[in-house]
Short mmCIF file of N, CA, C and O and ligand atoms in Angstrom, two decimals:
data_model
loop_
_atom_site.label_atom_id
_atom_site.label_comp_id
_atom_site.label_asym_id
_atom_site.label_seq_id
_atom_site.Cartn_x
_atom_site.Cartn_y
_atom_site.Cartn_z
N UNK A 1 -6.01 5.03 15.12
CA UNK A 1 -5.29 5.11 13.85
C UNK A 1 -5.06 6.57 13.50
O UNK A 1 -5.94 7.40 13.64
N UNK A 2 -3.84 6.88 13.06
CA UNK A 2 -3.54 8.27 12.80
C UNK A 2 -4.13 8.70 11.46
O UNK A 2 -4.43 7.90 10.60
N UNK A 3 -4.27 9.99 11.32
CA UNK A 3 -4.79 10.59 10.10
C UNK A 3 -3.76 10.48 8.99
O UNK A 3 -2.56 10.57 9.24
N UNK A 4 -4.24 10.35 7.76
CA UNK A 4 -3.33 10.34 6.62
C UNK A 4 -2.88 11.77 6.33
O UNK A 4 -3.64 12.71 6.48
N UNK A 5 -1.63 11.89 5.91
CA UNK A 5 -1.09 13.17 5.44
C UNK A 5 -0.86 13.04 3.95
O UNK A 5 -0.22 12.08 3.50
N UNK A 6 -1.35 14.01 3.18
CA UNK A 6 -1.05 14.03 1.74
C UNK A 6 0.37 14.57 1.59
O UNK A 6 0.67 15.70 1.99
N UNK A 7 1.25 13.74 1.03
CA UNK A 7 2.66 14.14 0.94
C UNK A 7 3.07 14.41 -0.51
O UNK A 7 4.26 14.44 -0.81
N UNK A 8 2.09 14.61 -1.38
CA UNK A 8 2.41 15.04 -2.73
C UNK A 8 2.14 13.97 -3.77
O UNK A 8 1.52 12.94 -3.50
N UNK A 9 2.61 14.26 -4.96
CA UNK A 9 2.34 13.40 -6.11
C UNK A 9 3.33 12.24 -6.19
O UNK A 9 4.49 12.37 -5.79
N UNK A 10 2.86 11.14 -6.76
CA UNK A 10 3.76 10.01 -7.00
C UNK A 10 4.91 10.42 -7.93
O UNK A 10 6.00 9.85 -7.87
N UNK A 11 4.67 11.44 -8.75
CA UNK A 11 5.70 11.89 -9.69
C UNK A 11 6.80 12.70 -9.02
O UNK A 11 7.81 13.03 -9.64
N UNK A 12 6.60 13.05 -7.73
CA UNK A 12 7.60 13.85 -7.02
C UNK A 12 8.84 13.03 -6.67
O UNK A 12 9.90 13.60 -6.36
N UNK A 13 8.71 11.70 -6.63
CA UNK A 13 9.83 10.86 -6.20
C UNK A 13 10.12 9.85 -7.30
O UNK A 13 9.34 8.92 -7.52
N UNK A 14 11.22 10.03 -8.00
CA UNK A 14 11.60 9.09 -9.05
C UNK A 14 11.94 7.73 -8.44
O UNK A 14 12.37 7.64 -7.28
N UNK A 15 11.78 6.67 -9.24
CA UNK A 15 12.17 5.34 -8.78
C UNK A 15 13.65 5.34 -8.41
O UNK A 15 14.48 5.88 -9.14
N UNK A 16 13.96 4.76 -7.25
CA UNK A 16 15.34 4.74 -6.77
C UNK A 16 15.71 5.95 -5.96
O UNK A 16 16.85 6.10 -5.53
N UNK A 17 14.72 6.85 -5.72
CA UNK A 17 14.97 8.07 -4.95
C UNK A 17 14.11 8.08 -3.69
O UNK A 17 13.22 7.24 -3.52
N UNK A 18 14.36 9.05 -2.83
CA UNK A 18 13.60 9.18 -1.59
C UNK A 18 13.39 10.65 -1.28
O UNK A 18 14.10 11.51 -1.79
N UNK A 19 12.40 10.89 -0.43
CA UNK A 19 12.06 12.26 -0.02
C UNK A 19 11.82 12.24 1.48
O UNK A 19 11.25 11.28 2.00
N UNK A 20 12.23 13.29 2.16
CA UNK A 20 12.04 13.36 3.61
C UNK A 20 10.85 14.25 3.95
O UNK A 20 10.73 15.36 3.44
N UNK A 21 9.97 13.72 4.80
CA UNK A 21 8.87 14.51 5.35
C UNK A 21 9.32 14.93 6.75
O UNK A 21 9.56 14.08 7.62
N UNK A 22 9.47 16.24 6.98
CA UNK A 22 10.02 16.70 8.26
C UNK A 22 9.12 16.39 9.46
O UNK A 22 7.90 16.28 9.32
N UNK A 23 9.76 16.27 10.61
CA UNK A 23 9.05 15.93 11.85
C UNK A 23 7.89 16.88 12.11
O UNK A 23 6.85 16.47 12.62
N UNK A 24 8.04 18.14 11.73
CA UNK A 24 6.98 19.12 11.97
C UNK A 24 5.71 18.73 11.21
O UNK A 24 4.61 19.07 11.64
N UNK A 25 5.87 18.02 10.11
CA UNK A 25 4.68 17.59 9.34
C UNK A 25 4.21 16.20 9.73
O UNK A 25 3.02 15.89 9.63
N UNK A 26 5.15 15.32 10.14
CA UNK A 26 4.75 13.94 10.44
C UNK A 26 3.99 13.85 11.76
O UNK A 26 3.19 12.94 11.96
N UNK A 27 4.30 14.77 12.70
CA UNK A 27 3.66 14.76 14.00
C UNK A 27 4.15 13.65 14.89
O UNK A 27 3.60 13.42 15.97
N UNK A 28 5.20 12.92 14.48
CA UNK A 28 5.71 11.81 15.27
C UNK A 28 6.96 12.19 16.06
O UNK A 28 7.46 11.38 16.84
N UNK A 29 7.48 13.39 15.81
CA UNK A 29 8.74 13.77 16.44
C UNK A 29 9.94 13.27 15.66
O UNK A 29 11.08 13.48 16.07
N UNK A 30 9.68 12.60 14.55
CA UNK A 30 10.77 12.04 13.72
C UNK A 30 10.54 12.43 12.26
O UNK A 30 9.40 12.43 11.79
N UNK A 31 11.64 12.70 11.56
CA UNK A 31 11.55 12.81 10.11
C UNK A 31 11.25 11.43 9.55
O UNK A 31 11.74 10.42 10.06
N UNK A 32 10.44 11.39 8.50
CA UNK A 32 10.11 10.11 7.85
C UNK A 32 10.56 10.18 6.40
O UNK A 32 10.28 11.16 5.70
N UNK A 33 11.28 9.13 5.96
CA UNK A 33 11.74 9.05 4.58
C UNK A 33 10.77 8.22 3.77
O UNK A 33 10.35 7.13 4.20
N UNK A 34 10.39 8.73 2.60
CA UNK A 34 9.51 8.01 1.68
C UNK A 34 10.39 7.52 0.53
O UNK A 34 11.05 8.32 -0.14
N UNK A 35 10.43 6.23 0.31
CA UNK A 35 11.29 5.63 -0.70
C UNK A 35 10.44 5.12 -1.87
O UNK A 35 9.41 4.48 -1.66
N UNK A 36 10.88 5.41 -3.09
CA UNK A 36 10.27 4.81 -4.28
C UNK A 36 11.22 3.68 -4.70
O UNK A 36 12.26 3.92 -5.31
N UNK A 37 10.84 2.48 -4.32
CA UNK A 37 11.73 1.34 -4.49
C UNK A 37 11.75 0.85 -5.93
O UNK A 37 10.91 1.22 -6.75
N UNK A 38 12.71 -0.03 -6.19
CA UNK A 38 12.88 -0.54 -7.55
C UNK A 38 11.79 -1.54 -7.94
O UNK A 38 11.76 -1.98 -9.09
N UNK A 39 10.90 -1.91 -6.98
CA UNK A 39 9.75 -2.73 -7.36
C UNK A 39 8.57 -1.85 -7.76
O UNK A 39 7.47 -2.36 -8.01
N UNK A 40 8.79 -0.53 -7.77
CA UNK A 40 7.76 0.41 -8.19
C UNK A 40 6.87 0.90 -7.06
O UNK A 40 6.06 1.81 -7.25
N UNK A 41 7.03 0.31 -5.87
CA UNK A 41 6.18 0.68 -4.73
C UNK A 41 6.85 1.74 -3.87
O UNK A 41 8.06 1.96 -3.95
N UNK A 42 6.02 2.33 -3.00
CA UNK A 42 6.50 3.36 -2.08
C UNK A 42 6.50 2.80 -0.66
O UNK A 42 5.55 2.12 -0.26
N UNK A 43 7.56 3.11 0.08
CA UNK A 43 7.69 2.63 1.46
C UNK A 43 8.16 3.79 2.34
O UNK A 43 8.80 4.73 1.85
N UNK A 44 7.86 3.71 3.63
CA UNK A 44 8.27 4.76 4.55
C UNK A 44 8.93 4.17 5.78
O UNK A 44 8.42 3.22 6.39
N UNK A 45 10.07 4.75 6.14
CA UNK A 45 10.79 4.40 7.37
C UNK A 45 11.16 5.70 8.08
O UNK A 45 11.32 6.74 7.43
N UNK A 46 11.36 5.62 9.40
CA UNK A 46 11.97 6.77 10.07
C UNK A 46 13.27 7.07 9.34
O UNK A 46 14.04 6.16 9.01
N UNK A 47 13.52 8.36 9.09
CA UNK A 47 14.66 8.72 8.24
C UNK A 47 15.99 8.44 8.92
O UNK A 47 16.97 8.12 8.25
N UNK A 48 16.05 8.60 10.24
CA UNK A 48 17.35 8.46 10.90
C UNK A 48 17.73 6.98 11.07
O UNK A 48 16.95 6.18 11.57
N UNK A 49 18.93 6.65 10.64
CA UNK A 49 19.46 5.29 10.81
C UNK A 49 19.45 4.90 12.27
O UNK A 49 19.72 5.73 13.15
N UNK A 50 19.14 3.63 12.56
CA UNK A 50 19.08 3.19 13.96
C UNK A 50 20.46 2.94 14.54
O UNK A 50 20.58 2.70 15.74
N UNK A 51 21.53 2.99 13.71
CA UNK A 51 22.87 2.77 14.23
C UNK A 51 23.40 4.03 14.89
O UNK A 51 23.68 4.04 16.09
N UNK A 52 23.59 5.09 14.09
CA UNK A 52 24.00 6.38 14.66
C UNK A 52 23.12 7.45 14.04
O UNK A 52 21.92 7.30 14.05
N UNK A 53 23.75 8.49 13.51
CA UNK A 53 22.94 9.57 12.93
C UNK A 53 23.24 9.68 11.45
O UNK A 53 24.35 10.07 11.07
N UNK A 54 22.27 9.34 10.64
CA UNK A 54 22.40 9.45 9.20
C UNK A 54 21.01 9.44 8.59
O UNK A 54 20.11 8.78 9.12
N UNK A 55 20.85 10.15 7.50
CA UNK A 55 19.58 10.15 6.79
C UNK A 55 19.54 8.97 5.84
O UNK A 55 20.35 8.88 4.90
N UNK A 56 18.59 8.06 6.06
CA UNK A 56 18.47 6.91 5.15
C UNK A 56 18.03 7.35 3.76
O UNK A 56 18.32 6.68 2.77
N UNK A 57 17.34 8.51 3.70
CA UNK A 57 16.94 9.02 2.39
C UNK A 57 18.16 9.37 1.53
O UNK A 57 18.08 9.41 0.31
N UNK A 58 19.30 9.61 2.18
CA UNK A 58 20.55 9.89 1.45
C UNK A 58 21.29 8.61 1.08
O UNK A 58 22.37 8.67 0.50
N UNK A 59 20.74 7.46 1.46
CA UNK A 59 21.39 6.19 1.17
C UNK A 59 21.08 5.70 -0.23
O UNK A 59 20.56 6.43 -1.07
N UNK A 60 21.39 4.42 -0.46
CA UNK A 60 21.22 3.84 -1.79
C UNK A 60 20.12 2.79 -1.73
O UNK A 60 20.15 1.88 -0.88
N UNK A 61 19.20 2.89 -2.66
CA UNK A 61 18.11 1.92 -2.74
C UNK A 61 18.52 0.83 -3.72
O UNK A 61 18.94 1.11 -4.85
N UNK A 62 18.43 -0.39 -3.25
CA UNK A 62 18.70 -1.56 -4.11
C UNK A 62 17.53 -2.51 -3.94
O UNK A 62 17.35 -3.06 -2.85
N UNK A 63 16.74 -2.68 -4.99
CA UNK A 63 15.56 -3.54 -4.88
C UNK A 63 14.60 -2.95 -3.88
O UNK A 63 14.12 -1.83 -4.05
N UNK A 64 14.34 -3.70 -2.79
CA UNK A 64 13.48 -3.19 -1.72
C UNK A 64 14.27 -3.06 -0.43
O UNK A 64 13.76 -3.28 0.66
N UNK A 65 15.55 -2.68 -0.57
CA UNK A 65 16.41 -2.42 0.58
C UNK A 65 17.03 -1.04 0.42
O UNK A 65 17.14 -0.52 -0.68
N UNK A 66 17.40 -0.44 1.57
CA UNK A 66 18.17 0.80 1.53
C UNK A 66 19.45 0.60 2.33
O UNK A 66 19.44 -0.03 3.39
N UNK A 67 20.53 1.13 1.78
CA UNK A 67 21.84 1.05 2.45
C UNK A 67 22.16 2.40 3.03
O UNK A 67 22.13 3.42 2.32
N UNK A 68 22.48 2.42 4.33
CA UNK A 68 22.83 3.67 5.01
C UNK A 68 24.09 4.27 4.38
O UNK A 68 25.05 3.54 4.10
N UNK A 69 24.10 5.59 4.17
CA UNK A 69 25.24 6.22 3.52
C UNK A 69 26.48 6.33 4.40
O UNK A 69 27.57 6.62 3.90
N UNK A 70 26.36 6.09 5.71
CA UNK A 70 27.52 6.29 6.60
C UNK A 70 28.31 4.99 6.81
O UNK A 70 29.50 4.92 6.51
N UNK A 71 27.67 3.95 7.36
CA UNK A 71 28.42 2.71 7.65
C UNK A 71 27.83 1.50 6.94
O UNK A 71 28.11 0.36 7.30
N UNK A 72 26.96 1.75 5.97
CA UNK A 72 26.49 0.70 5.05
C UNK A 72 25.57 -0.36 5.64
O UNK A 72 25.44 -1.44 5.06
N UNK A 73 24.96 -0.10 6.79
CA UNK A 73 23.92 -1.02 7.25
C UNK A 73 22.78 -1.01 6.23
O UNK A 73 22.54 0.00 5.57
N UNK A 74 22.12 -2.15 6.09
CA UNK A 74 21.00 -2.23 5.16
C UNK A 74 19.71 -2.51 5.92
O UNK A 74 19.70 -3.27 6.90
N UNK A 75 18.62 -1.92 5.42
CA UNK A 75 17.30 -2.11 6.02
C UNK A 75 16.32 -2.55 4.94
O UNK A 75 16.36 -2.06 3.81
N UNK A 76 15.43 -3.47 5.33
CA UNK A 76 14.33 -3.86 4.45
C UNK A 76 13.29 -2.74 4.43
O UNK A 76 12.83 -2.30 5.48
N UNK A 77 12.94 -2.27 3.24
CA UNK A 77 11.98 -1.18 3.14
C UNK A 77 10.57 -1.64 3.48
O UNK A 77 9.74 -0.83 3.90
N UNK A 78 10.28 -2.92 3.32
CA UNK A 78 8.94 -3.43 3.61
C UNK A 78 8.69 -3.60 5.10
O UNK A 78 7.63 -3.28 5.60
N UNK A 79 9.70 -4.13 5.80
CA UNK A 79 9.52 -4.48 7.22
C UNK A 79 10.34 -3.62 8.17
O UNK A 79 10.15 -3.70 9.39
N UNK A 80 11.31 -2.87 7.64
CA UNK A 80 12.20 -2.08 8.49
C UNK A 80 13.31 -2.89 9.12
O UNK A 80 14.12 -2.36 9.89
N UNK A 81 13.38 -4.16 8.81
CA UNK A 81 14.34 -5.06 9.45
C UNK A 81 15.78 -4.62 9.16
O UNK A 81 16.13 -4.33 8.01
N UNK A 82 16.59 -4.58 10.22
CA UNK A 82 18.03 -4.33 10.05
C UNK A 82 18.64 -5.61 9.50
O UNK A 82 18.59 -6.66 10.14
N UNK A 83 19.21 -5.54 8.31
CA UNK A 83 19.64 -6.75 7.60
C UNK A 83 21.11 -7.08 7.80
O UNK A 83 21.52 -8.19 7.51
N UNK A 84 21.90 -6.11 8.23
CA UNK A 84 23.33 -6.39 8.46
C UNK A 84 23.91 -5.38 9.42
O UNK A 84 23.34 -4.32 9.64
N UNK A 85 25.06 -5.72 9.97
CA UNK A 85 25.80 -4.84 10.86
C UNK A 85 26.23 -3.61 10.08
O UNK A 85 26.43 -3.71 8.85
N UNK A 86 26.47 -2.49 10.77
CA UNK A 86 26.47 -2.35 12.23
C UNK A 86 25.09 -2.08 12.84
O UNK A 86 25.00 -1.95 14.06
N UNK A 87 24.02 -2.00 12.09
CA UNK A 87 22.71 -1.76 12.69
C UNK A 87 22.17 -3.05 13.30
O UNK A 87 22.26 -4.11 12.68
N UNK A 88 21.64 -2.96 14.49
CA UNK A 88 21.05 -4.12 15.16
C UNK A 88 19.60 -3.87 15.54
O UNK A 88 18.92 -4.78 16.03
N UNK A 89 19.15 -2.65 15.36
CA UNK A 89 17.78 -2.28 15.71
C UNK A 89 17.02 -1.99 14.42
O UNK A 89 17.51 -1.27 13.55
N UNK A 90 15.83 -2.58 14.30
CA UNK A 90 15.01 -2.37 13.11
C UNK A 90 14.55 -0.91 13.02
O UNK A 90 14.40 -0.23 14.04
N UNK A 91 14.30 -0.46 11.80
CA UNK A 91 13.75 0.88 11.57
C UNK A 91 12.23 0.80 11.65
O UNK A 91 11.63 -0.21 11.27
N UNK A 92 11.62 1.86 12.14
CA UNK A 92 10.15 1.90 12.24
C UNK A 92 9.56 2.15 10.86
O UNK A 92 9.97 3.07 10.14
N UNK A 93 8.56 1.35 10.50
CA UNK A 93 7.86 1.54 9.23
C UNK A 93 6.60 2.38 9.44
O UNK A 93 6.08 2.48 10.56
N UNK A 94 6.13 2.95 8.36
CA UNK A 94 4.87 3.69 8.36
C UNK A 94 4.12 3.32 7.08
O UNK A 94 4.73 3.14 6.03
N UNK A 95 2.81 3.27 7.17
CA UNK A 95 1.99 2.90 6.02
C UNK A 95 1.98 4.03 4.99
O UNK A 95 1.80 5.21 5.34
N UNK A 96 2.14 3.66 3.72
CA UNK A 96 2.01 4.61 2.61
C UNK A 96 0.96 4.05 1.65
O UNK A 96 0.97 2.86 1.35
N UNK A 97 0.06 4.91 1.20
CA UNK A 97 -0.96 4.51 0.23
C UNK A 97 -0.86 5.40 -1.00
O UNK A 97 -0.57 6.59 -0.88
N UNK A 98 -1.12 4.81 -2.15
CA UNK A 98 -1.24 5.60 -3.36
C UNK A 98 -2.73 5.75 -3.64
O UNK A 98 -3.47 4.77 -3.71
N UNK A 99 -3.17 7.01 -3.75
CA UNK A 99 -4.57 7.30 -4.03
C UNK A 99 -4.62 8.16 -5.29
O UNK A 99 -4.30 9.35 -5.25
N UNK A 100 -4.95 7.54 -6.41
CA UNK A 100 -4.85 8.26 -7.68
C UNK A 100 -3.38 8.57 -7.94
O UNK A 100 -2.55 7.65 -7.97
N UNK A 101 -3.06 9.84 -8.08
CA UNK A 101 -1.66 10.27 -8.28
C UNK A 101 -1.03 10.75 -6.99
O UNK A 101 0.11 11.24 -7.01
N UNK A 102 -1.78 10.65 -5.88
CA UNK A 102 -1.29 11.23 -4.64
C UNK A 102 -0.75 10.17 -3.69
O UNK A 102 -1.22 9.03 -3.69
N UNK A 103 0.24 10.59 -2.90
CA UNK A 103 0.80 9.71 -1.88
C UNK A 103 0.25 10.10 -0.52
O UNK A 103 0.30 11.29 -0.14
N UNK A 104 -0.25 9.11 0.21
CA UNK A 104 -0.77 9.35 1.55
C UNK A 104 0.10 8.61 2.55
O UNK A 104 0.37 7.42 2.39
N UNK A 105 0.54 9.33 3.57
CA UNK A 105 1.36 8.75 4.64
C UNK A 105 0.54 8.67 5.91
O UNK A 105 -0.14 9.63 6.28
N UNK A 106 0.59 7.50 6.56
CA UNK A 106 -0.07 7.30 7.86
C UNK A 106 1.01 7.18 8.93
O UNK A 106 1.49 6.08 9.22
N UNK A 107 1.41 8.31 9.53
CA UNK A 107 2.49 8.28 10.52
C UNK A 107 2.13 7.38 11.71
O UNK A 107 1.00 7.43 12.22
N UNK A 108 3.07 6.55 12.09
CA UNK A 108 2.96 5.64 13.24
C UNK A 108 2.00 4.46 13.00
O UNK A 108 1.76 3.69 13.91
N UNK A 109 1.48 4.32 11.77
CA UNK A 109 0.72 3.11 11.45
C UNK A 109 1.70 2.17 10.75
O UNK A 109 2.24 2.50 9.70
N UNK A 110 1.97 0.99 11.35
CA UNK A 110 2.95 0.09 10.74
C UNK A 110 2.57 -0.30 9.32
O UNK A 110 1.38 -0.44 9.01
N UNK A 111 3.57 -0.48 8.48
CA UNK A 111 3.31 -0.76 7.05
C UNK A 111 2.60 -2.09 6.88
O UNK A 111 1.76 -2.23 6.00
N UNK A 112 2.93 -3.10 7.69
CA UNK A 112 2.25 -4.40 7.60
C UNK A 112 2.29 -4.98 6.19
O UNK A 112 1.26 -5.31 5.60
N UNK A 113 3.48 -5.08 5.64
CA UNK A 113 3.67 -5.58 4.28
C UNK A 113 4.35 -6.95 4.35
O UNK A 113 5.31 -7.12 5.10
N UNK A 114 3.86 -7.88 3.56
CA UNK A 114 4.52 -9.20 3.49
C UNK A 114 5.89 -9.02 2.83
O UNK A 114 5.99 -8.39 1.78
N UNK A 115 6.92 -9.54 3.43
CA UNK A 115 8.26 -9.39 2.85
C UNK A 115 8.45 -10.43 1.76
O UNK A 115 7.76 -11.41 1.70
S1 LIG B 201 24.84 5.51 10.87
FE1 LIG B 201 23.82 4.09 9.56
S2 LIG B 201 25.08 2.32 9.65
FE2 LIG B 201 26.06 3.73 10.98
#
């Protein structure tokens, strides 16, 4: 199991917004986007869309889904599931924990959240 990374305060990401943790910090070789979803929870997916090249953090959060800003594929923030075309490959999830006011990211540990 990978080590947790402290990625800042819960107050750093407003509901409906996202923040990118750069690959140099995640240690996975991938940027990871942290989403503050409209259910109040935090979720993490690899930032790059699985269709082509786009930052999902720049997309639109609706409920517990994010819509890619380029061709509008949608992904489930809980499971990473690609929900519509043109994406056909699921996004990788990562576990996020709230500890007090701090956000902890576990790179490469699947979120394992019931959808
Ligand atoms: S790059 Fe995201 S849907 Fe095409």
